Short mmCIF file of C-alpha atoms in Angstrom, two decimals:
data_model
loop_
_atom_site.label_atom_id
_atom_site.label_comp_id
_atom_site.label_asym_id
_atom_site.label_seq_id
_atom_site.Cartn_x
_atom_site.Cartn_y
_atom_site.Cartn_z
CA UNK A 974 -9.25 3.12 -33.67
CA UNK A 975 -9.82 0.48 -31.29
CA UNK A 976 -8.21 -2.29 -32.91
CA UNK A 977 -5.33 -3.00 -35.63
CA UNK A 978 -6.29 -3.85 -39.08
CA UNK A 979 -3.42 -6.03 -40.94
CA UNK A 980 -2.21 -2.74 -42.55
CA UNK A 981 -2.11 -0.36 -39.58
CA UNK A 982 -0.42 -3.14 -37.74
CA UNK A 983 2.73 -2.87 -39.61
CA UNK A 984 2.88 0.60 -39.26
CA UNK A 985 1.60 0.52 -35.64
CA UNK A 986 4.93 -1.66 -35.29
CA UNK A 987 7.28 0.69 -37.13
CA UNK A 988 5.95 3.79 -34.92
CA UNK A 989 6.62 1.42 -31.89
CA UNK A 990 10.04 0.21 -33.05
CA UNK A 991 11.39 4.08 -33.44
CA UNK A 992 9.50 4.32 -29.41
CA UNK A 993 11.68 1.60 -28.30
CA UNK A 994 14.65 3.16 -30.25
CA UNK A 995 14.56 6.67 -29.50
CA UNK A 996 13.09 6.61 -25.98
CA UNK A 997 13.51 2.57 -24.96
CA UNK A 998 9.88 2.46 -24.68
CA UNK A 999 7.84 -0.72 -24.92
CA UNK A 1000 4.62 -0.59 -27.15
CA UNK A 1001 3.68 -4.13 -27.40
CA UNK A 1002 0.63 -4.50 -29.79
CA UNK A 1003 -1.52 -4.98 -26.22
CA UNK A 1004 -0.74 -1.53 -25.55
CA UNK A 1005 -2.10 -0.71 -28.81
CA UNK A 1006 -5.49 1.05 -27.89
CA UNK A 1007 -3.59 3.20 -25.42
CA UNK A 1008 -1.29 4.40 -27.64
CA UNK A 1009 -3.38 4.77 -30.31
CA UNK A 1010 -5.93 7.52 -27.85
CA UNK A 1011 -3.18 9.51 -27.40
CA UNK A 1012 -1.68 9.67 -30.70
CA UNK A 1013 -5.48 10.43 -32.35
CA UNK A 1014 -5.26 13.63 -30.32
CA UNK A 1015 -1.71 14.23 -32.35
CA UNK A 1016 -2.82 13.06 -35.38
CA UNK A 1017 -6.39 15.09 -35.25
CA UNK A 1018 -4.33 18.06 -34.54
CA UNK A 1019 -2.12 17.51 -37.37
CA UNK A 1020 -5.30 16.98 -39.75
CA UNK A 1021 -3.95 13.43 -40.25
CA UNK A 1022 -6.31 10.11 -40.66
CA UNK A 1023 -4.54 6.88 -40.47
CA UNK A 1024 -1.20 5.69 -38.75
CA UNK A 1025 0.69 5.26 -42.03
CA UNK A 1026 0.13 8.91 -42.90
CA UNK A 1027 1.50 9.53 -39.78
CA UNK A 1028 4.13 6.95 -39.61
CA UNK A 1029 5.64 9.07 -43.06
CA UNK A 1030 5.67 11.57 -41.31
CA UNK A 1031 7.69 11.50 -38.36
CA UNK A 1032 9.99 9.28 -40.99
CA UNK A 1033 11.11 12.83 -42.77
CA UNK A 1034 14.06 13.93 -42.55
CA UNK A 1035 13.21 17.50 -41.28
CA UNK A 1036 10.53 15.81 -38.66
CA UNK A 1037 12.88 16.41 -35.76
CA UNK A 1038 10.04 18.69 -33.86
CA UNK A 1039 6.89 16.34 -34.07
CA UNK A 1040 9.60 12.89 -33.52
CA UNK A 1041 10.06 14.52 -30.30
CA UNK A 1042 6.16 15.27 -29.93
CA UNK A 1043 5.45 11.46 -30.17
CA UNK A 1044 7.40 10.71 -27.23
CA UNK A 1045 5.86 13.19 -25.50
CA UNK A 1046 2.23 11.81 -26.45
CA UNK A 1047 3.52 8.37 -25.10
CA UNK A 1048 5.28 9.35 -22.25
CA UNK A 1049 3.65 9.21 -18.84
CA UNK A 1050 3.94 11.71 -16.39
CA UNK A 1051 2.12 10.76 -13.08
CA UNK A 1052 3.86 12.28 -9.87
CA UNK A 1053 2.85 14.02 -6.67
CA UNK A 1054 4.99 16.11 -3.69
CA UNK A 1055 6.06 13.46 -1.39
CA UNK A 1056 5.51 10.28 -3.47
CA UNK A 1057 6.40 7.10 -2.02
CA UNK A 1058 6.99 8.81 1.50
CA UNK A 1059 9.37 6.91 3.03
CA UNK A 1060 11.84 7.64 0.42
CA UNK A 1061 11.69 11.13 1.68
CA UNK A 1062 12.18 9.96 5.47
CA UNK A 1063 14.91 8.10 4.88
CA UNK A 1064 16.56 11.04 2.81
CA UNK A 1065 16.13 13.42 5.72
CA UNK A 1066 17.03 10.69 8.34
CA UNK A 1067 19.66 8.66 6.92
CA UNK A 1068 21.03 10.45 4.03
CA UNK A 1069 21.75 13.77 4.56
CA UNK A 1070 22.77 14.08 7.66
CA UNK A 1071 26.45 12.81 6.77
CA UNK A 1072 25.70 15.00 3.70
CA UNK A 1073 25.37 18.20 5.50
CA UNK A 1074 28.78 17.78 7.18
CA UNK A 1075 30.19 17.09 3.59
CA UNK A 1076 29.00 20.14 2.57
CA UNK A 1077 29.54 22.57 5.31
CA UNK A 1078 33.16 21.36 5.04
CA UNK A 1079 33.32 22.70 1.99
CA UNK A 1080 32.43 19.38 -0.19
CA UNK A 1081 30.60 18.88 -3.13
CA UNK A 1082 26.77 17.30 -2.62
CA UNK A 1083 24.98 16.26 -5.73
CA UNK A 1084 21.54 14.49 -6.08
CA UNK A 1085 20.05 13.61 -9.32
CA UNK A 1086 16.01 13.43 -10.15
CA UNK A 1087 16.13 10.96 -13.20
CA UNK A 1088 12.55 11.03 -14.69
CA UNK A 1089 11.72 14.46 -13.03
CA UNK A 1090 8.43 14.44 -15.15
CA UNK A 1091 6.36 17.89 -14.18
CA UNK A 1092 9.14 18.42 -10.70
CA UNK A 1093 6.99 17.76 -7.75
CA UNK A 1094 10.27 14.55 -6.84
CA UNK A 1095 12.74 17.46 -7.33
CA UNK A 1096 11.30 20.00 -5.58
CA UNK A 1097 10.22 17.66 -2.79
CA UNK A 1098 13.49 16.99 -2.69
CA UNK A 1099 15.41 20.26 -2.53
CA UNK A 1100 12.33 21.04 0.42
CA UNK A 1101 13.65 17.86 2.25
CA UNK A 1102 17.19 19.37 2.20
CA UNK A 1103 16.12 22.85 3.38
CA UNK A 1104 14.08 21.09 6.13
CA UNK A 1105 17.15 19.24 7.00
CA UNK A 1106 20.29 22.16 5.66
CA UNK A 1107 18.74 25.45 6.44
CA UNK A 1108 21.85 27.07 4.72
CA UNK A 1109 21.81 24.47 1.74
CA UNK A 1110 21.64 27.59 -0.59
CA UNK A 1111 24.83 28.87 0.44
CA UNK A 1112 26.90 25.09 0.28
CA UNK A 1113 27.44 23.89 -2.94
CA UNK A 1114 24.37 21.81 -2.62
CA UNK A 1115 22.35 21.51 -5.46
CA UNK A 1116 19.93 19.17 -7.38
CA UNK A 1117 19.43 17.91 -10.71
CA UNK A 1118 16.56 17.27 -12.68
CA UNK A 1119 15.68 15.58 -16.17
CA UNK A 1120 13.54 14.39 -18.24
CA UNK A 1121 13.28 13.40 -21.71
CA UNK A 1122 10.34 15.82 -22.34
CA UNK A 1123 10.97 19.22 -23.08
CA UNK A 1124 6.83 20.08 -22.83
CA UNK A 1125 7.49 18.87 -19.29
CA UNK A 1126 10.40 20.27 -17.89
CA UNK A 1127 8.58 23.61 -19.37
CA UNK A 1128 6.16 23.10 -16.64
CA UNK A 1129 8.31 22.03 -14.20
CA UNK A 1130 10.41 25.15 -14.40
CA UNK A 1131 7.31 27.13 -13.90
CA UNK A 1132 7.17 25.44 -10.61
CA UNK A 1133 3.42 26.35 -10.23
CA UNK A 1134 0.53 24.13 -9.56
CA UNK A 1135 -2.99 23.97 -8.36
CA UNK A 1136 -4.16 23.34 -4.71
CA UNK A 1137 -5.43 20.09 -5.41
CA UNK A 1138 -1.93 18.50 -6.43
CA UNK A 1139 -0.05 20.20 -3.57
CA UNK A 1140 -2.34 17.50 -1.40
CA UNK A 1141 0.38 16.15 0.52
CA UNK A 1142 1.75 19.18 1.17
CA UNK A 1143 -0.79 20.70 3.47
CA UNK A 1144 -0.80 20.69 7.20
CA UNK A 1145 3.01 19.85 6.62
CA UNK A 1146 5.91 21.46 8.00
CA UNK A 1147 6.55 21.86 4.00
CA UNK A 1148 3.54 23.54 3.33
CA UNK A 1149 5.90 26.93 3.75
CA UNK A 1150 7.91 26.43 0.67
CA UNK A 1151 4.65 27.58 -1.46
CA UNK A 1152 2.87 30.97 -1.96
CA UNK A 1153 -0.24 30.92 -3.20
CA UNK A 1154 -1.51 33.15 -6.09
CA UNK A 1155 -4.24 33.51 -8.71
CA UNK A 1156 -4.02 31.59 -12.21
CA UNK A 1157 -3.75 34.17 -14.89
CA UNK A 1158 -6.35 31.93 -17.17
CA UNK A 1159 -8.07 30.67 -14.14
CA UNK A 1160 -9.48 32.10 -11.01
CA UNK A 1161 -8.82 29.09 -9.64
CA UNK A 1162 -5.33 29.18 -6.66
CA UNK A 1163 -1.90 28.24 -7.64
CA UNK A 1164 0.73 27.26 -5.59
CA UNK A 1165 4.35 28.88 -6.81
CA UNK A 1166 7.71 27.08 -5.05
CA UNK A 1167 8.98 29.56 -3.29
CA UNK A 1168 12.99 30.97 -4.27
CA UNK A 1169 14.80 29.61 -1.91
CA UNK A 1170 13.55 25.72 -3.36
CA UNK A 1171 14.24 27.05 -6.85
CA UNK A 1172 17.62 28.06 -6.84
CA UNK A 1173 18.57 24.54 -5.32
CA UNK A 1174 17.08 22.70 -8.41
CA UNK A 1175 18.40 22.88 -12.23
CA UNK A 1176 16.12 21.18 -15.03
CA UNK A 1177 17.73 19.94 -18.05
CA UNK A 1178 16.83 17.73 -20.93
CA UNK A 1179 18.09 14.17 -21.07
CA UNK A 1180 17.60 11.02 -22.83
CA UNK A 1181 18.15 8.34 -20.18
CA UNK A 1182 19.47 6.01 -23.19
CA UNK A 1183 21.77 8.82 -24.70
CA UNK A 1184 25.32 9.87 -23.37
CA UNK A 1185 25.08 11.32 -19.92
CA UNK A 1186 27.06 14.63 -20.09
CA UNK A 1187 26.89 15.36 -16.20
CA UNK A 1188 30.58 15.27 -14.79
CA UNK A 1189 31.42 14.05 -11.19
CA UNK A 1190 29.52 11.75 -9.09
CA UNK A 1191 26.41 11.59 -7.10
CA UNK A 1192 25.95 11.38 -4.14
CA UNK A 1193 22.36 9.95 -4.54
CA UNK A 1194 19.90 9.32 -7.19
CA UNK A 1195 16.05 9.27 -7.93
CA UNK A 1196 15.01 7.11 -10.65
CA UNK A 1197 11.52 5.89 -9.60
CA UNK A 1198 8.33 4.89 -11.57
CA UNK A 1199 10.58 4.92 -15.04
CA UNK A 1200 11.98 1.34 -15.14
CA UNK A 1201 8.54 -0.25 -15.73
CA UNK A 1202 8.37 0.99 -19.15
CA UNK A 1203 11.69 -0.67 -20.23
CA UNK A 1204 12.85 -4.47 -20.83
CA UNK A 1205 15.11 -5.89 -19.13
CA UNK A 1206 18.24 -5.33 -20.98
CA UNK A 1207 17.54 -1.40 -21.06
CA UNK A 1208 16.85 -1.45 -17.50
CA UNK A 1209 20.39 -3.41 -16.73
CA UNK A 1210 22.11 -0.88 -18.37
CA UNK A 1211 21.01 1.92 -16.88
CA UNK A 1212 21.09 0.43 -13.36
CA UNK A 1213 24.53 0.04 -14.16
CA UNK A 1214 24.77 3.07 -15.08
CA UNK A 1215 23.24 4.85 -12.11
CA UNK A 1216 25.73 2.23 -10.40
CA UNK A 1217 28.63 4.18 -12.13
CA UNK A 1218 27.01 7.41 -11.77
CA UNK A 1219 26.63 7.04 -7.93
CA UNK A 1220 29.87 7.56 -5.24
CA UNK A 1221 30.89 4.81 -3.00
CA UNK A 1222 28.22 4.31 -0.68
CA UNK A 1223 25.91 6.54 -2.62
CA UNK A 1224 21.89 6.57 -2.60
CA UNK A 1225 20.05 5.10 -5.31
CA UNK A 1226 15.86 4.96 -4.73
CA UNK A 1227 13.53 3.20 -7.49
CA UNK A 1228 9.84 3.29 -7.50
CA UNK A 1229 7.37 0.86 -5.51
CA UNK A 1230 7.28 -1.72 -8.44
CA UNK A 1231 10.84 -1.74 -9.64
CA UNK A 1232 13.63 -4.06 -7.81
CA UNK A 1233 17.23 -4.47 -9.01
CA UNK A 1234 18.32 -8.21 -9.48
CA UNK A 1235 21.12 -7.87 -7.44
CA UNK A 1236 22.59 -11.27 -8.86
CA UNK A 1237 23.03 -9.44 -12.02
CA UNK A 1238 23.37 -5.77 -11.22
CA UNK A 1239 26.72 -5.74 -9.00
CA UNK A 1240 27.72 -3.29 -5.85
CA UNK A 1241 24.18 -2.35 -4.77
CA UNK A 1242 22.90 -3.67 -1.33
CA UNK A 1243 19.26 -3.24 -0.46
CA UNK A 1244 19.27 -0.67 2.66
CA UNK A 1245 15.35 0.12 3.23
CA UNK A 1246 12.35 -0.50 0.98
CA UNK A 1247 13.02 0.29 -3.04
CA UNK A 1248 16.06 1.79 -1.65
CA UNK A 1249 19.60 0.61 -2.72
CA UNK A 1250 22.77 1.46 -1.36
CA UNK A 1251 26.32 1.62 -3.70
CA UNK A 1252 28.66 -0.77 -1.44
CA UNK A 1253 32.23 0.19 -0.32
CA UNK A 1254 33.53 3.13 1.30
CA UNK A 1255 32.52 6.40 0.67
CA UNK A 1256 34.72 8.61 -1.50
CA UNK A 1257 36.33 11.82 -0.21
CA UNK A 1258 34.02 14.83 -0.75
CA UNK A 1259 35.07 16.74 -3.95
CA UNK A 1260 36.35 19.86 -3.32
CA UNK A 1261 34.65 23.26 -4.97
CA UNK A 1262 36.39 24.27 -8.29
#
């Protein structure tokens, strides 16, 4: 299926139209022969043969399961330990410095991984804040992390991955947050995040266009590499809501592509590169409950 016939066009558009509606992905009909590779490995599993068969499908009623297997087909989940580097050095230098007196005062420290994807960003960061907060396990210091893919936060609780994507990890000072052990189907080396990285993290399934249940404030946010797929009136909205989501003087970093308009997206200054800062003073910690 390299190309659109007239006919699987108009269903190619209704399958992209529930994308943009469910998940606020954009599948213009240029993006047609990517979309359509992956879902021919859905569709061949399925036994199906053309778009409109599948189309009528995920339009049942009772289709909840395989509505939520398209987005996972189209969503894409390319990350690495350390990504974007500098992010990380200006979290250790910068950021949580004034966070670790916060916490060991007793406050409240909250950081958000928005588009967590398989959880190298989350567990890079929780390894950041160990580097930096030795006793981060015993503040109330914690990190959370979503995605809208359940198949992916599977993995991402598993926490285990091969040598060669633990790259930027070796010869690092970070390198001591893994164990290695053997792949039960393999007997090729896994790396497992260790405990103490673990219990900092908590993976949970969100919709990034859907109500955001999380109560209290951040005190900084990770929403990189996820804009790109959205127009601009979806990304304005949820840069306003990471903008409501974030304390005073709060932390928000984006991916190496993605740049608020700061003429339309109020109360952010730029503070490093990709990295935004909530203007006005910062809040008083919140106390433990």
């Amino acid at each position: 299926m390299a190309s659109l016939s007239r006919s699987e066009a108009s269903h190619f558009d209704a399958i992209a139209e529930f994308a943009y509606q469910r998940a606020g992905l954009l599948l213009p009909r240029d993006k047609a022969p990517m979309v359509l590779a992956r879902l021919g490995k859905r569709m061949r599993h399925l036994g199906l043969d053309s778009l409109e068969s599948y189309r009528r499908l995920i339009e049942k009623q009772d289709a909840e399961d395989e509505r939520r297997e398209l987005i996972s087909s189209l969503t894409t989940n390319v990350t690495s330990f350390m990504r974007e580097e500098h992010h990380f050095r200006t979290l250790k230098e910068d950021v949580l410095p004034a966070l670790a007196e916060t916490a060991r005062a007793g406050g409240r420290v909250r950081l958000w991984s928005a588009g967590c994807s398989s959880g190298q960003e989350p567990y890079s960061i929780a390894m950041t804040i160990l580097d930096c907060i030795p006793d981060a396990p015993s503040l109330d210091v914690r990190v959370l992390a979503t995605d809208i893919d359940a198949k992916i936060l599977s993995r991402a609780r598993e926490g285990e991955y091969p040598e060669s994507e633990c790259e930027n990890l070796h010869d690092t000072s970070f390198s001591r947050f893994l164990s290695s052990q053997k792949s039960k189907q393999q007997s090729t080396n896994l790396l497992s995040v260790k405990d103490e990285v673990r219990s900092l993290v908590a993976f949970k399934e969100l919709n990034l266009l859907e109500n955001w249940p999380m109560r209290g404030r951040f005190d900084v946010i990770f929403c990189r590499n996820v804009m790109i797929y959205f127009d601009r009136k979806t990304q304005e909205r949820l840069w306003e809501g990471f903008r409501d989501a974030l304390r005073d003087g709060g932390y928000l970093f984006v991916g190496h592509s993605e740049r608020l308009d700061l003429s339309r997206v109020s109360d952010f200054s730029l503070c490093g590169t990709t990295t935004y800062r909530r203007t006005g003073p910062r809040a008083q910690p919140e106390k433990r409950t």
